[in-house]
Short mmCIF file of C-alpha atoms in Angstrom, two decimals:
data_model
loop_
_atom_site.label_atom_id
_atom_site.label_comp_id
_atom_site.label_asym_id
_atom_site.label_seq_id
_atom_site.Cartn_x
_atom_site.Cartn_y
_atom_site.Cartn_z
CA GLY A 1 69.95 9.10 -119.41
CA ILE A 2 66.42 10.30 -119.92
CA GLN A 3 65.26 13.37 -118.01
CA VAL A 4 61.78 13.61 -116.49
CA GLU A 5 60.35 16.93 -115.34
CA GLN A 6 57.09 17.30 -113.48
CA SER A 7 55.16 20.47 -112.90
CA PRO A 8 54.06 22.09 -110.76
CA PRO A 9 56.18 20.86 -107.83
CA ASP A 10 53.49 21.83 -105.34
CA LEU A 11 49.77 22.38 -105.74
CA ILE A 12 47.14 23.38 -103.22
CA LEU A 13 43.50 22.95 -104.18
CA GLN A 14 40.17 23.58 -102.60
CA GLU A 15 38.06 20.45 -102.40
CA GLY A 16 35.97 20.11 -105.56
CA ALA A 17 38.44 21.89 -107.83
CA ASN A 18 40.03 20.41 -110.95
CA SER A 19 43.74 20.19 -111.70
CA THR A 20 46.21 19.23 -114.40
CA LEU A 21 49.63 17.78 -113.65
CA ARG A 22 52.28 17.69 -116.36
CA CYS A 23 55.18 15.36 -117.11
CA ASN A 24 57.79 16.23 -119.75
CA PHE A 25 60.44 13.76 -120.83
CA SER A 26 63.54 14.22 -122.91
CA ASP A 27 63.53 11.14 -125.15
CA SER A 28 61.24 8.60 -126.78
CA VAL A 29 59.61 6.23 -124.31
CA ASN A 30 57.91 2.88 -124.52
CA ASN A 31 56.64 2.98 -120.95
CA LEU A 32 54.98 5.71 -118.93
CA GLN A 33 53.24 5.23 -115.63
CA TRP A 34 51.51 7.62 -113.23
CA PHE A 35 51.52 6.83 -109.52
CA HIS A 36 50.01 8.31 -106.39
CA GLN A 37 52.14 7.95 -103.27
CA ASN A 38 49.92 8.09 -100.22
CA PRO A 39 51.02 9.48 -96.84
CA TRP A 40 52.17 6.01 -95.75
CA GLY A 41 54.51 5.70 -98.72
CA GLN A 42 52.58 3.20 -100.81
CA LEU A 43 52.75 3.82 -104.55
CA ILE A 44 49.41 3.22 -106.17
CA ASN A 45 49.29 2.56 -109.90
CA LEU A 46 47.05 5.10 -111.60
CA PHE A 47 47.76 4.63 -115.28
CA TYR A 48 50.04 2.70 -117.59
CA ILE A 49 49.92 5.05 -120.56
CA PRO A 50 52.86 5.13 -123.00
CA SER A 51 50.51 6.78 -125.50
CA GLY A 52 46.89 7.78 -125.92
CA THR A 53 44.21 8.66 -123.41
CA LYS A 54 42.70 6.71 -120.51
CA GLN A 55 40.10 7.49 -117.90
CA ASN A 56 39.36 5.96 -114.54
CA GLY A 57 36.62 7.67 -112.58
CA ARG A 58 37.65 11.22 -111.70
CA LEU A 59 41.13 10.69 -113.10
CA SER A 60 42.23 10.71 -116.70
CA ALA A 61 45.58 10.82 -118.44
CA THR A 62 46.86 11.68 -121.87
CA THR A 63 50.29 10.98 -123.31
CA VAL A 64 51.44 12.64 -126.52
CA ALA A 65 54.52 10.56 -127.19
CA THR A 66 55.58 12.49 -130.29
CA GLU A 67 55.72 15.71 -128.25
CA ARG A 68 57.20 14.01 -125.18
CA TYR A 69 54.69 14.92 -122.52
CA SER A 70 51.91 13.43 -120.47
CA LEU A 71 49.10 15.05 -118.52
CA LEU A 72 47.18 13.77 -115.52
CA TYR A 73 43.78 15.32 -114.91
CA ILE A 74 42.06 15.21 -111.54
CA SER A 75 38.47 16.39 -111.45
CA SER A 76 36.33 17.23 -108.43
CA SER A 77 39.29 16.76 -106.11
CA GLN A 78 38.81 15.21 -102.67
CA THR A 79 40.98 15.39 -99.56
CA THR A 80 41.91 11.75 -100.11
CA ASP A 81 43.60 12.79 -103.37
CA SER A 82 46.32 14.49 -101.32
CA GLY A 83 49.80 13.05 -101.66
CA VAL A 84 52.61 13.01 -104.19
CA TYR A 85 51.97 12.17 -107.82
CA PHE A 86 54.87 10.66 -109.72
CA CYS A 87 55.39 10.19 -113.41
CA ALA A 88 57.88 7.47 -114.39
CA VAL A 89 59.13 6.56 -117.84
CA GLY A 90 61.03 3.76 -119.51
CA VAL A 91 62.95 3.69 -122.78
CA ALA A 92 63.18 1.05 -125.47
CA GLY A 93 65.40 -1.88 -124.62
CA SER A 94 65.01 -1.41 -120.88
CA TYR A 95 62.49 -2.46 -118.28
CA GLN A 96 63.68 0.20 -115.83
CA LEU A 97 61.70 3.24 -114.81
CA THR A 98 63.07 6.74 -114.32
CA PHE A 99 61.00 8.83 -111.94
CA GLY A 100 60.29 12.52 -111.97
CA LYS A 101 60.54 14.51 -108.76
CA GLY A 102 56.79 14.44 -108.25
CA THR A 103 53.99 16.92 -107.69
CA LYS A 104 52.86 17.31 -104.10
CA LEU A 105 49.11 17.84 -104.04
CA SER A 106 47.28 19.13 -101.00
CA VAL A 107 43.49 19.23 -101.14
CA ILE A 108 41.95 21.32 -98.40
CA PRO A 109 38.31 21.15 -97.25
CA GLY B 1 45.31 -8.35 -108.72
CA ALA B 2 49.04 -7.53 -109.00
CA VAL B 3 49.71 -7.22 -105.29
CA VAL B 4 53.25 -6.89 -103.94
CA SER B 5 54.07 -7.20 -100.26
CA GLN B 6 57.16 -6.27 -98.28
CA HIS B 7 58.32 -7.42 -94.90
CA PRO B 8 59.04 -5.87 -92.52
CA SER B 9 57.18 -2.56 -92.84
CA TRP B 10 59.69 -0.86 -90.63
CA VAL B 11 62.85 -1.90 -88.83
CA ILE B 12 65.27 -0.29 -86.40
CA CYS B 13 68.72 -1.80 -86.11
CA LYS B 14 72.04 -0.95 -84.54
CA SER B 15 74.99 0.25 -86.58
CA GLY B 16 77.07 -2.67 -87.85
CA THR B 17 74.27 -5.22 -88.01
CA SER B 18 72.60 -6.62 -91.13
CA VAL B 19 68.96 -6.35 -92.10
CA LYS B 20 67.01 -8.45 -94.61
CA ILE B 21 63.96 -7.11 -96.43
CA GLU B 22 61.62 -9.44 -98.32
CA CYS B 23 59.58 -8.57 -101.40
CA ARG B 24 56.88 -10.96 -102.56
CA SER B 25 54.49 -10.92 -105.49
CA LEU B 26 51.32 -12.40 -103.99
CA ASP B 27 49.10 -13.16 -106.95
CA PHE B 28 51.44 -13.29 -109.93
CA GLN B 29 54.82 -14.54 -110.99
CA ALA B 30 57.41 -11.84 -111.46
CA THR B 31 60.04 -12.13 -114.12
CA THR B 32 61.84 -9.07 -112.90
CA MET B 33 61.94 -7.28 -109.57
CA PHE B 34 63.41 -3.88 -108.81
CA TRP B 35 64.70 -2.25 -105.65
CA TYR B 36 64.48 1.49 -105.03
CA ARG B 37 65.35 3.78 -102.17
CA GLN B 38 63.68 7.04 -101.33
CA PHE B 39 64.99 9.74 -99.03
CA PRO B 40 62.52 12.09 -97.30
CA LYS B 41 60.75 14.45 -99.67
CA GLN B 42 62.68 13.07 -102.65
CA SER B 43 61.92 10.86 -105.60
CA LEU B 44 62.62 7.17 -106.02
CA MET B 45 66.08 6.12 -107.11
CA LEU B 46 66.61 2.72 -108.69
CA MET B 47 69.21 0.64 -106.84
CA ALA B 48 69.16 -2.64 -108.73
CA THR B 49 67.28 -4.92 -111.08
CA SER B 50 66.98 -8.62 -110.37
CA ASN B 51 65.82 -11.52 -112.48
CA GLU B 52 64.94 -14.89 -111.03
CA GLY B 53 67.92 -17.20 -110.92
CA SER B 54 70.53 -14.69 -112.03
CA LYS B 55 72.72 -12.05 -110.44
CA ALA B 56 71.26 -8.62 -109.86
CA THR B 57 72.31 -5.65 -111.95
CA TYR B 58 73.24 -2.67 -109.78
CA GLU B 59 73.00 0.98 -110.72
CA GLN B 60 76.12 3.10 -110.76
CA GLY B 61 77.13 4.14 -107.27
CA VAL B 62 75.30 1.33 -105.48
CA GLU B 63 77.65 -0.98 -103.56
CA LYS B 64 76.81 -4.55 -104.47
CA ASP B 65 78.66 -5.92 -101.44
CA LYS B 66 76.63 -3.72 -99.13
CA PHE B 67 73.22 -4.27 -100.68
CA LEU B 68 72.93 -7.99 -101.38
CA ILE B 69 70.03 -9.00 -103.57
CA ASN B 70 68.75 -12.54 -104.01
CA HIS B 71 65.93 -13.47 -106.37
CA ALA B 72 65.46 -17.12 -105.55
CA SER B 73 62.02 -17.67 -107.03
CA LEU B 74 59.49 -16.04 -109.33
CA THR B 75 57.64 -14.62 -106.32
CA LEU B 76 60.39 -13.64 -103.88
CA SER B 77 63.32 -11.24 -103.89
CA THR B 78 65.32 -10.20 -100.83
CA LEU B 79 67.52 -7.19 -100.12
CA THR B 80 70.07 -7.51 -97.34
CA VAL B 81 71.71 -4.35 -96.06
CA THR B 82 75.01 -5.55 -94.61
CA SER B 83 76.91 -3.75 -91.86
CA ALA B 84 74.30 -1.03 -91.80
CA HIS B 85 75.25 2.54 -90.90
CA PRO B 86 73.08 5.56 -90.09
CA GLU B 87 73.46 6.87 -93.65
CA ASP B 88 71.69 3.71 -94.87
CA SER B 89 68.55 4.86 -93.09
CA SER B 90 65.95 5.29 -95.81
CA PHE B 91 62.68 4.06 -97.27
CA TYR B 92 63.27 0.96 -99.42
CA ILE B 93 60.65 0.01 -102.00
CA CYS B 94 60.48 -2.99 -104.29
CA SER B 95 58.49 -3.47 -107.47
CA ALA B 96 57.74 -6.35 -109.78
CA THR B 97 56.68 -6.89 -113.36
CA PRO B 98 54.30 -9.77 -114.08
CA SER B 99 55.58 -12.52 -116.33
CA GLN B 100 52.25 -12.31 -118.17
CA GLY B 101 50.81 -9.13 -119.59
CA SER B 102 52.83 -6.00 -120.23
CA PRO B 103 56.51 -6.62 -119.46
CA TYR B 104 56.94 -2.94 -118.64
CA GLU B 105 54.26 -2.15 -116.08
CA GLN B 106 55.66 -2.23 -112.54
CA TYR B 107 53.68 -2.85 -109.35
CA PHE B 108 55.08 -1.57 -106.09
CA GLY B 109 55.26 -2.91 -102.58
CA PRO B 110 54.30 -0.75 -99.57
CA GLY B 111 57.92 -0.05 -98.68
CA THR B 112 60.18 -0.73 -95.69
CA ARG B 113 61.38 2.09 -93.47
CA LEU B 114 64.88 1.36 -92.16
CA THR B 115 66.37 3.33 -89.30
CA VAL B 116 69.95 2.59 -88.28
CA THR B 117 70.97 3.89 -84.84
#
């Protein structure tokens, strides 16, 4: 099956700093989603972005499908951004998602 | 929009008993629902895919007789853990894809934490 690798596995930021999270995948995808899992376990949809670039407030994401990677940018980080960020992908012919192992982000005041 | 609920949020049960977890799409109809489990500090692993009115499709290694899934309507899917054992303790999360809009984008419930004693 498809492999999904996220980097870095852990990231500690000072409040106000910017960061880039990366997601590499091993095959062509027709679905890519970024999620934030908060400390209570809820997965929050950030972006549905199988290709192209999207922005939502301090967050933006870019997927370069031909090169099999996606980037999530967080600007002016806040303590509430802490949690685990997951990238999940789906391949043609399937509605299933395969998750990466996540990036654990800690934003300190 | 696209809100998914789960009930209960957490449950503690004795070894050998069965537990039912409900997953509901509150403001949309869901063609397909998915069940995942997540162990502490790990990623989500897909257990099964269910479509309304048909039998669920289980991932390799998931015991279909132990994890019974029923998708009786376009807004409700249930997961029953039968004869639960301590190794079934985990965080169970469901997701749903709206029948309108992108058929690929999944929306997740808040999860159910199961502890088997």
